[in-house]
Coordinates of C-alpha atoms in Angstrom, one line a residue:
Chain A
M1 CA 0.0 0.0 0.0
D2 CA 1.3 3.4 -1.0
L3 CA -0.4 5.9 1.3
D4 CA 1.3 8.9 -0.3
L5 CA -0.1 8.0 -3.7
I6 CA -3.6 7.6 -2.2
L7 CA -3.4 11.0 -0.6
N8 CA -1.9 12.6 -3.7
S9 CA -4.3 11.2 -6.2
F10 CA -7.5 11.6 -4.3
P11 CA -7.9 15.4 -5.1
K12 CA -7.2 14.6 -8.8
L13 CA -9.8 11.8 -8.9
F14 CA -12.3 13.9 -7.0
L15 CA -12.1 16.7 -9.5
A16 CA -12.4 14.2 -12.3
S17 CA -15.6 12.8 -10.8
I18 CA -17.2 16.2 -11.5
T19 CA -16.8 15.5 -15.2
T20 CA -18.4 12.1 -14.6
L21 CA -21.4 13.7 -12.9
K22 CA -21.8 16.3 -15.6
L23 CA -21.8 13.6 -18.3
L24 CA -24.3 11.6 -16.2
S25 CA -26.7 14.4 -15.6
A26 CA -26.6 15.7 -19.1
S27 CA -27.2 12.3 -20.7
M28 CA -29.9 11.3 -18.2
I29 CA -31.9 14.5 -18.8
I30 CA -31.8 14.2 -22.6
G31 CA -32.3 10.4 -22.4
L32 CA -35.4 10.8 -20.3
F33 CA -37.1 12.9 -23.0
I34 CA -36.0 10.5 -25.7
G35 CA -37.2 7.6 -23.7
L36 CA -40.6 9.2 -23.0
F37 CA -41.0 10.1 -26.7
F38 CA -40.3 6.6 -27.9
A39 CA -42.4 5.0 -25.1
I40 CA -45.4 7.1 -26.2
L41 CA -44.8 6.2 -29.8
R42 CA -44.9 2.6 -29.0
I43 CA -48.0 2.7 -26.9
K44 CA -50.0 5.0 -29.1
N45 CA -48.9 3.5 -32.5
T46 CA -49.1 -0.1 -33.6
N47 CA -48.1 0.9 -37.2
V48 CA -44.9 2.1 -38.8
L49 CA -44.0 4.6 -36.0
G50 CA -44.3 2.0 -33.3
K51 CA -42.1 -0.4 -35.3
I52 CA -39.5 2.3 -35.7
A53 CA -39.5 2.9 -32.0
Y54 CA -39.1 -0.8 -31.4
L55 CA -36.2 -1.0 -33.9
Y56 CA -34.5 1.9 -32.1
S57 CA -34.6 0.3 -28.7
Y58 CA -33.6 -3.1 -30.2
I59 CA -30.5 -1.8 -31.9
F60 CA -29.4 0.3 -28.9
R61 CA -30.0 -2.4 -26.4
G62 CA -28.4 -5.1 -28.6
T63 CA -25.0 -3.4 -29.2
P64 CA -22.3 -2.4 -26.8
L65 CA -22.2 1.2 -25.7
L66 CA -18.5 1.3 -26.8
V67 CA -19.6 0.7 -30.5
Q68 CA -22.2 3.4 -30.2
I69 CA -19.7 6.0 -28.9
F70 CA -17.1 5.0 -31.6
I71 CA -19.7 5.3 -34.4
I72 CA -20.6 8.8 -33.3
Y73 CA -17.2 10.0 -32.4
Y74 CA -15.0 8.4 -35.2
G75 CA -17.7 7.5 -37.7
F76 CA -19.7 10.7 -38.1
G77 CA -16.6 12.8 -38.6
Q78 CA -16.0 11.0 -41.9
V79 CA -19.3 11.9 -43.5
E80 CA -19.0 15.0 -45.7
F81 CA -22.4 16.5 -45.2
I82 CA -22.2 16.2 -41.4
R83 CA -18.9 18.0 -41.4
E84 CA -20.4 20.9 -43.5
S85 CA -23.6 21.2 -41.5
L86 CA -24.1 23.1 -38.3
L87 CA -24.2 19.8 -36.4
W88 CA -20.4 19.6 -36.7
N89 CA -20.0 22.3 -34.1
I90 CA -21.4 19.8 -31.6
L91 CA -20.1 16.6 -33.0
K92 CA -16.5 17.7 -33.1
E93 CA -16.4 17.9 -29.3
P94 CA -15.7 14.5 -27.7
Y95 CA -17.8 15.7 -24.7
W96 CA -21.0 16.1 -26.8
C97 CA -20.3 12.9 -28.7
A98 CA -20.2 11.0 -25.5
V99 CA -23.4 12.8 -24.2
I100 CA -25.3 12.0 -27.4
A101 CA -24.2 8.3 -27.3
F102 CA -25.1 8.0 -23.6
A103 CA -28.4 9.8 -24.1
L104 CA -29.4 7.6 -27.0
N105 CA -28.4 4.5 -25.1
T106 CA -30.2 5.3 -21.9
G107 CA -33.2 6.6 -24.0
A108 CA -33.6 3.1 -25.4
Y109 CA -33.7 1.5 -22.0
T110 CA -35.8 4.2 -20.5
S111 CA -38.4 3.7 -23.3
E112 CA -38.7 0.0 -22.4
I113 CA -39.0 0.8 -18.7
L114 CA -41.7 3.5 -19.3
R115 CA -43.6 1.3 -21.8
S116 CA -43.9 -1.6 -19.4
A117 CA -44.9 0.9 -16.7
F118 CA -47.7 2.3 -18.9
Q119 CA -48.9 -1.2 -19.7
T120 CA -49.1 -2.3 -16.1
I121 CA -51.4 0.5 -15.1
R122 CA -54.7 -1.1 -14.1
P123 CA -57.4 -0.5 -16.6
G124 CA -59.7 0.4 -13.7
F125 CA -57.9 3.7 -13.2
I126 CA -58.5 4.8 -16.8
E127 CA -62.1 3.6 -16.7
A128 CA -62.7 5.4 -13.5
G129 CA -61.4 8.6 -15.1
K130 CA -63.6 8.1 -18.1
S131 CA -66.7 7.5 -16.0
L132 CA -66.1 10.7 -14.2
G133 CA -66.2 12.5 -17.6
I134 CA -62.5 13.4 -17.7
S135 CA -61.2 13.9 -21.2
N136 CA -58.7 11.4 -22.7
K137 CA -55.9 14.0 -22.8
I138 CA -56.3 14.9 -19.1
I139 CA -56.5 11.2 -18.2
F140 CA -53.2 10.7 -20.0
Y141 CA -51.4 13.6 -18.4
K142 CA -52.9 13.5 -14.9
I143 CA -53.5 9.8 -14.3
Q144 CA -51.4 7.7 -16.6
I145 CA -48.1 9.6 -16.6
P146 CA -47.9 10.1 -12.8
I147 CA -48.7 6.4 -12.2
A148 CA -46.2 5.3 -14.8
I149 CA -43.5 7.4 -13.3
R150 CA -44.1 6.0 -9.9
Q151 CA -44.2 2.4 -11.3
S152 CA -40.9 2.8 -13.1
L153 CA -38.9 4.4 -10.3
P154 CA -37.1 1.2 -9.1
A155 CA -36.1 0.2 -12.6
Y156 CA -35.1 3.7 -13.5
G157 CA -32.9 3.9 -10.4
N158 CA -31.1 0.8 -11.7
E159 CA -30.8 2.5 -15.1
I160 CA -29.2 5.6 -13.5
I161 CA -26.6 3.4 -11.8
L162 CA -25.9 1.5 -15.0
M163 CA -25.4 4.8 -16.8
L164 CA -23.1 6.0 -14.0
K165 CA -20.9 3.0 -14.9
G166 CA -21.4 3.6 -18.6
T167 CA -19.9 7.1 -18.3
S168 CA -16.6 5.4 -17.7
L169 CA -16.5 4.8 -21.5
A170 CA -16.1 8.5 -22.1
S171 CA -12.4 7.9 -21.3
T172 CA -12.1 5.9 -24.5
V173 CA -12.8 9.1 -26.5
T174 CA -10.1 11.2 -24.8
L175 CA -12.3 12.7 -22.1
M176 CA -10.7 12.8 -18.6
D177 CA -13.5 11.6 -16.5
L178 CA -13.0 9.6 -13.2
T179 CA -12.0 6.4 -15.1
G180 CA -9.8 8.4 -17.6
V181 CA -7.8 10.0 -14.8
A182 CA -7.6 6.7 -12.9
K183 CA -6.2 5.0 -16.0
Y184 CA -3.7 7.8 -16.4
I185 CA -2.5 7.6 -12.9
I186 CA -2.3 3.8 -13.1
S187 CA -0.3 3.9 -16.3
T188 CA 2.2 6.4 -14.9
T189 CA 2.7 4.8 -11.5
F190 CA 1.9 1.1 -12.1
K191 CA 0.0 1.0 -8.8
P192 CA -3.4 -0.3 -9.9
I193 CA -4.7 -1.4 -6.5
E194 CA -4.4 1.9 -4.7
V195 CA -6.0 3.8 -7.6
F196 CA -8.7 1.3 -7.9
I197 CA -9.6 1.6 -4.3
I198 CA -10.0 5.4 -4.4
A199 CA -11.8 5.5 -7.8
G200 CA -13.9 2.5 -6.9
S201 CA -15.0 4.1 -3.6
I202 CA -16.0 7.4 -5.3
Y203 CA -18.1 5.4 -7.8
L204 CA -19.6 3.3 -4.9
F205 CA -20.4 6.5 -3.0
F206 CA -22.3 7.8 -6.0
T207 CA -24.1 4.4 -6.5
F208 CA -25.3 4.5 -2.9
L209 CA -26.3 8.1 -3.1
I210 CA -28.5 7.3 -6.2
H211 CA -29.8 4.1 -4.6
Y212 CA -31.0 5.8 -1.4
T213 CA -32.4 8.9 -3.2
I214 CA -34.5 6.6 -5.4
K215 CA -35.5 4.5 -2.4
S216 CA -36.8 7.6 -0.5
L217 CA -38.6 8.9 -3.6
E218 CA -40.3 5.5 -3.9
K219 CA -41.4 5.7 -0.3
K220 CA -42.7 9.3 -0.7
Y221 CA -44.8 8.5 -3.8
S222 CA -46.0 5.0 -2.8
F223 CA -49.7 4.4 -2.7
Chain B
M1 CA -17.7 -3.9 -50.7
E2 CA -14.2 -4.9 -51.6
L3 CA -13.1 -3.9 -48.1
L4 CA -15.3 -6.7 -46.6
S5 CA -14.3 -9.5 -49.0
F6 CA -12.5 -12.5 -47.7
G7 CA -8.8 -13.1 -48.4
K8 CA -5.8 -10.7 -48.5
T9 CA -7.5 -7.6 -49.9
G10 CA -10.5 -7.5 -47.5
W11 CA -11.3 -7.6 -43.9
G12 CA -14.1 -10.2 -44.1
D13 CA -12.1 -13.1 -42.8
E14 CA -10.5 -11.1 -40.0
L15 CA -13.9 -9.9 -38.8
F16 CA -15.2 -13.4 -39.1
I17 CA -12.5 -14.8 -36.8
A18 CA -12.9 -11.9 -34.5
T19 CA -16.6 -12.7 -34.1
F20 CA -15.6 -16.2 -32.9
M21 CA -13.0 -14.7 -30.6
T22 CA -15.8 -12.6 -29.0
L23 CA -18.0 -15.7 -28.6
A24 CA -15.1 -17.7 -27.1
V25 CA -14.3 -14.9 -24.6
S26 CA -18.0 -14.5 -23.7
V27 CA -18.5 -18.2 -23.1
T28 CA -15.3 -18.6 -21.1
A29 CA -16.3 -15.5 -19.1
I30 CA -19.8 -16.6 -18.3
L31 CA -18.5 -20.1 -17.2
I32 CA -15.9 -18.5 -14.9
G33 CA -18.8 -16.3 -13.7
F34 CA -20.9 -19.5 -12.9
I35 CA -18.0 -20.8 -10.8
F36 CA -17.9 -17.6 -8.8
A37 CA -21.6 -17.6 -8.5
L38 CA -21.7 -21.2 -7.2
I39 CA -19.1 -20.2 -4.6
F40 CA -20.8 -17.0 -3.5
T41 CA -24.5 -18.0 -3.6
P42 CA -24.3 -20.3 -0.6
L43 CA -22.3 -17.6 1.2
K44 CA -25.1 -15.2 0.5
L45 CA -27.8 -17.5 1.7
S46 CA -25.8 -18.7 4.8
K47 CA -26.9 -17.8 8.3
N48 CA -23.4 -16.8 9.2
K49 CA -23.2 -13.0 9.3
F50 CA -19.5 -13.0 8.3
L51 CA -20.0 -15.1 5.2
N52 CA -22.9 -12.9 4.2
L53 CA -20.7 -9.9 4.6
I54 CA -18.1 -11.4 2.2
A55 CA -20.6 -12.3 -0.4
N56 CA -22.3 -8.9 -0.2
F57 CA -19.0 -7.1 -0.4
Y58 CA -18.2 -9.0 -3.7
T59 CA -21.6 -8.4 -5.4
T60 CA -21.9 -4.7 -4.2
I61 CA -18.5 -3.7 -5.3
I62 CA -18.5 -5.4 -8.6
R63 CA -22.0 -4.1 -9.5
G64 CA -21.2 -0.6 -8.3
V65 CA -17.9 0.0 -10.0
P66 CA -17.5 0.5 -13.8
E67 CA -16.5 -2.6 -15.8
L68 CA -13.7 -0.7 -17.5
L69 CA -12.1 0.1 -14.1
V70 CA -12.2 -3.6 -13.1
I71 CA -10.6 -4.5 -16.4
Y72 CA -7.8 -1.9 -15.9
L73 CA -7.2 -3.4 -12.4
F74 CA -6.7 -6.9 -13.7
F75 CA -4.9 -5.8 -16.9
F76 CA -2.3 -3.6 -15.0
G77 CA -2.4 -5.5 -11.7
G78 CA -2.7 -9.1 -13.0
S79 CA 0.9 -9.6 -14.2
S80 CA 2.4 -7.8 -11.2
A81 CA 0.4 -10.0 -8.9
I82 CA 1.5 -13.2 -10.7
M83 CA 5.1 -11.9 -10.8
F84 CA 5.0 -11.3 -7.0
V85 CA 3.8 -14.9 -6.5
A86 CA 6.5 -16.2 -8.8
S87 CA 9.2 -14.2 -7.1
I88 CA 8.4 -16.0 -3.8
F89 CA 9.3 -19.2 -5.7
G90 CA 12.5 -17.7 -6.9
Y91 CA 11.4 -16.8 -10.5
N92 CA 12.3 -13.2 -11.2
D93 CA 11.8 -12.7 -15.0
Y94 CA 9.0 -10.6 -16.5
I95 CA 5.8 -12.6 -16.9
E96 CA 3.2 -11.4 -19.3
I97 CA -0.2 -13.0 -19.0
N98 CA -2.4 -13.8 -21.9
A99 CA -4.8 -11.1 -23.0
F100 CA -7.5 -13.7 -23.5
L101 CA -7.2 -15.1 -19.9
T102 CA -7.1 -11.6 -18.3
G103 CA -10.1 -10.5 -20.3
A104 CA -12.1 -13.7 -19.7
F105 CA -11.2 -13.6 -16.0
S106 CA -12.1 -9.9 -15.4
I107 CA -15.4 -10.2 -17.4
G108 CA -16.0 -13.5 -15.6
I109 CA -15.7 -11.9 -12.1
I110 CA -18.2 -9.2 -13.2
S111 CA -20.7 -11.6 -14.7
G112 CA -20.3 -13.8 -11.6
A113 CA -21.7 -11.0 -9.4
Y114 CA -24.8 -10.8 -11.6
S115 CA -25.2 -14.6 -11.7
T116 CA -24.9 -14.7 -7.9
E117 CA -27.9 -12.4 -7.6
V118 CA -29.8 -14.5 -10.1
F119 CA -29.1 -17.8 -8.4
R120 CA -29.9 -16.3 -5.0
G121 CA -33.3 -15.1 -6.3
A122 CA -34.0 -18.5 -7.9
I123 CA -33.2 -20.5 -4.7
Q124 CA -35.3 -18.1 -2.6
S125 CA -38.3 -18.6 -5.0
I126 CA -38.2 -22.4 -4.5
D127 CA -41.1 -23.4 -2.4
K128 CA -40.1 -24.0 1.3
G129 CA -42.1 -27.2 1.3
Q130 CA -39.5 -28.7 -1.0
F131 CA -36.8 -28.2 1.6
E132 CA -39.0 -29.7 4.4
A133 CA -40.1 -32.6 2.2
S134 CA -36.5 -33.5 1.5
N135 CA -35.7 -33.3 5.2
V136 CA -38.6 -35.6 6.0
L137 CA -37.4 -38.1 3.3
G138 CA -34.0 -38.1 5.0
F139 CA -31.9 -36.6 2.3
N140 CA -28.6 -35.2 3.6
K141 CA -27.5 -31.7 2.8
Y142 CA -25.5 -32.5 -0.3
T143 CA -27.9 -34.8 -2.1
R144 CA -30.6 -32.3 -1.3
F145 CA -28.7 -29.6 -3.0
Y146 CA -27.6 -31.7 -6.1
K147 CA -30.8 -33.6 -6.7
I148 CA -33.6 -31.2 -5.6
I149 CA -32.4 -27.6 -5.3
L150 CA -29.8 -27.3 -8.1
P151 CA -32.1 -28.6 -11.0
Q152 CA -34.9 -26.3 -10.0
M153 CA -32.6 -23.4 -9.5
L154 CA -31.2 -23.7 -13.0
R155 CA -34.6 -23.9 -14.5
L156 CA -35.9 -20.9 -12.6
S157 CA -32.8 -18.8 -13.4
I158 CA -32.8 -19.3 -17.2
P159 CA -34.8 -16.1 -18.0
N160 CA -32.6 -13.9 -15.8
L161 CA -29.4 -15.6 -17.0
S162 CA -30.2 -14.6 -20.5
N163 CA -29.9 -11.0 -19.3
V164 CA -26.6 -11.8 -17.7
W165 CA -25.5 -13.4 -21.0
Q166 CA -26.4 -10.3 -22.9
I167 CA -24.5 -8.1 -20.4
T168 CA -21.5 -10.4 -20.6
L169 CA -21.5 -10.4 -24.4
K170 CA -21.6 -6.7 -24.6
D171 CA -19.0 -6.2 -21.8
T172 CA -16.4 -8.2 -23.9
S173 CA -16.2 -5.2 -26.2
L174 CA -14.3 -3.5 -23.4
I175 CA -11.5 -6.1 -23.4
S176 CA -10.4 -4.5 -26.7
V177 CA -8.5 -2.0 -24.5
T178 CA -6.2 -4.8 -23.5
G179 CA -5.3 -5.6 -27.1
L180 CA -7.2 -8.9 -27.5
V181 CA -8.4 -9.0 -31.1
E182 CA -12.1 -9.5 -30.9
I183 CA -14.8 -7.7 -32.9
M184 CA -14.2 -4.2 -31.4
R185 CA -10.4 -4.4 -31.6
Q186 CA -10.5 -5.8 -35.2
S187 CA -12.8 -3.0 -36.3
Y188 CA -10.5 -0.5 -34.6
I189 CA -7.5 -1.9 -36.6
A190 CA -9.5 -2.0 -39.8
A191 CA -10.9 1.5 -39.3
G192 CA -7.4 2.8 -38.7
S193 CA -5.8 1.3 -41.7
T194 CA -8.6 2.0 -44.2
R195 CA -9.7 5.4 -42.7
D196 CA -13.3 4.2 -42.9
P197 CA -14.4 4.1 -39.2
L198 CA -18.1 4.6 -40.0
L199 CA -18.3 1.4 -42.1
F200 CA -16.3 -0.8 -39.8
Y201 CA -17.9 0.3 -36.5
S202 CA -21.3 -0.2 -38.2
I203 CA -20.2 -3.7 -39.2
A204 CA -19.2 -4.3 -35.5
A205 CA -22.7 -3.2 -34.4
V206 CA -24.3 -5.5 -36.9
L207 CA -22.1 -8.4 -35.7
Y208 CA -23.1 -7.8 -32.1
L209 CA -26.8 -7.6 -33.1
I210 CA -26.5 -11.0 -34.9
L211 CA -24.8 -12.5 -31.9
T212 CA -27.5 -11.2 -29.5
F213 CA -30.3 -12.2 -31.9
F214 CA -29.3 -15.8 -32.3
S215 CA -28.3 -16.3 -28.7
M216 CA -31.7 -15.0 -27.6
K217 CA -33.4 -17.6 -30.0
I218 CA -31.3 -20.4 -28.4
I219 CA -32.1 -19.3 -24.9
N220 CA -35.8 -19.0 -25.6
R221 CA -35.8 -22.5 -26.9
M222 CA -34.0 -23.7 -23.8
E223 CA -36.5 -22.0 -21.6
I224 CA -39.4 -23.8 -23.4
K225 CA -37.6 -27.1 -23.2
Y226 CA -36.9 -26.9 -19.5
S227 CA -40.2 -25.6 -18.4
R228 CA -42.1 -28.6 -19.9
G229 CA -44.6 -29.9 -17.3
F230 CA -44.7 -26.7 -15.3

């Protein structure tokens, strides 16, 4: 055990974890909207749009996140019309490439979580709303969406934790997040165990934080 | 299309072999994971608090820390750990461990944590009456486990193990950082030397989709086969 190394590298890793958190929150927020959009497409449409939404979630859940990041970061730079369009201002930054990849990935999982939550709502709730003369639109926004959000909280909590681990892949596209800095320190000092202990504890701390926040939200909104 | 042909001018045969490498690493990793799971599941279910603590330590840490970090730990730490053991026996040369073994082992430890949770859930969902009945019939601990609990546990855990298999298959893409030439690494090499990353990474995505599609078909068939009569 090299205690000096632990004390010296802790501040560096702690600063790097801010990048990790930034990546996580940006991609979770964008991903939530993508997920909600595709979940609604799949519930409301049984035709082509529903099929497209299914294909989207199948492709993003069936391929590794690493492939998705590489396609966006290395692949899109090669296409002429992307480089000439305004999109290039975003896609030339590794940070935004990572955020887009993470958001699309978590969006696919979120759409599955929300879809199954919508489908498990008891028909009685909707019928009760209808018999009270509430319009379909209000039933959807005031009854179905709040219940679906409550139902999907446990699964969504897991998804946040999986995404926290997923952000470590940002280090493969030159971003210095927690894993990126950890790898840098390991490869300069050749002391993997010490660095793993600190970086691992920071990740575990965030995991527990997310876990207990979701648990308390579940308790608050249980019925 | 010429880039994907088989033979010396194309990358087709290399990618084909790399796909088998991915499959081989995934299968080895999930089997190593099963060994870990069979060790840690009893610990998790035991009444001894200390054994519980060890098993929970393992599953919590592995499931809470990014896979990439675990791979770096074994990639950079593995050879020095083995060299340390070898130096005790008086062997002081540099030892480099095989990328395949490091990769399969690190992914195996990760998938073992998930398998442990799956097996634990399966055993807990077996009816308590089964344990009592086997006690009444005078089975000892070991025959009870091998003849009654294990077969039912395996059947109940097939649906969840298919998730673990998917996770493991996708995690093997991360071993490419250690230099093992599987799908991801091969596409990286091909993309670098042809300057056509979009094509090769898309091919990699398709190859992974093919692997997940067919393995899901096989697992579904297994699920039907083993739930006959239930």
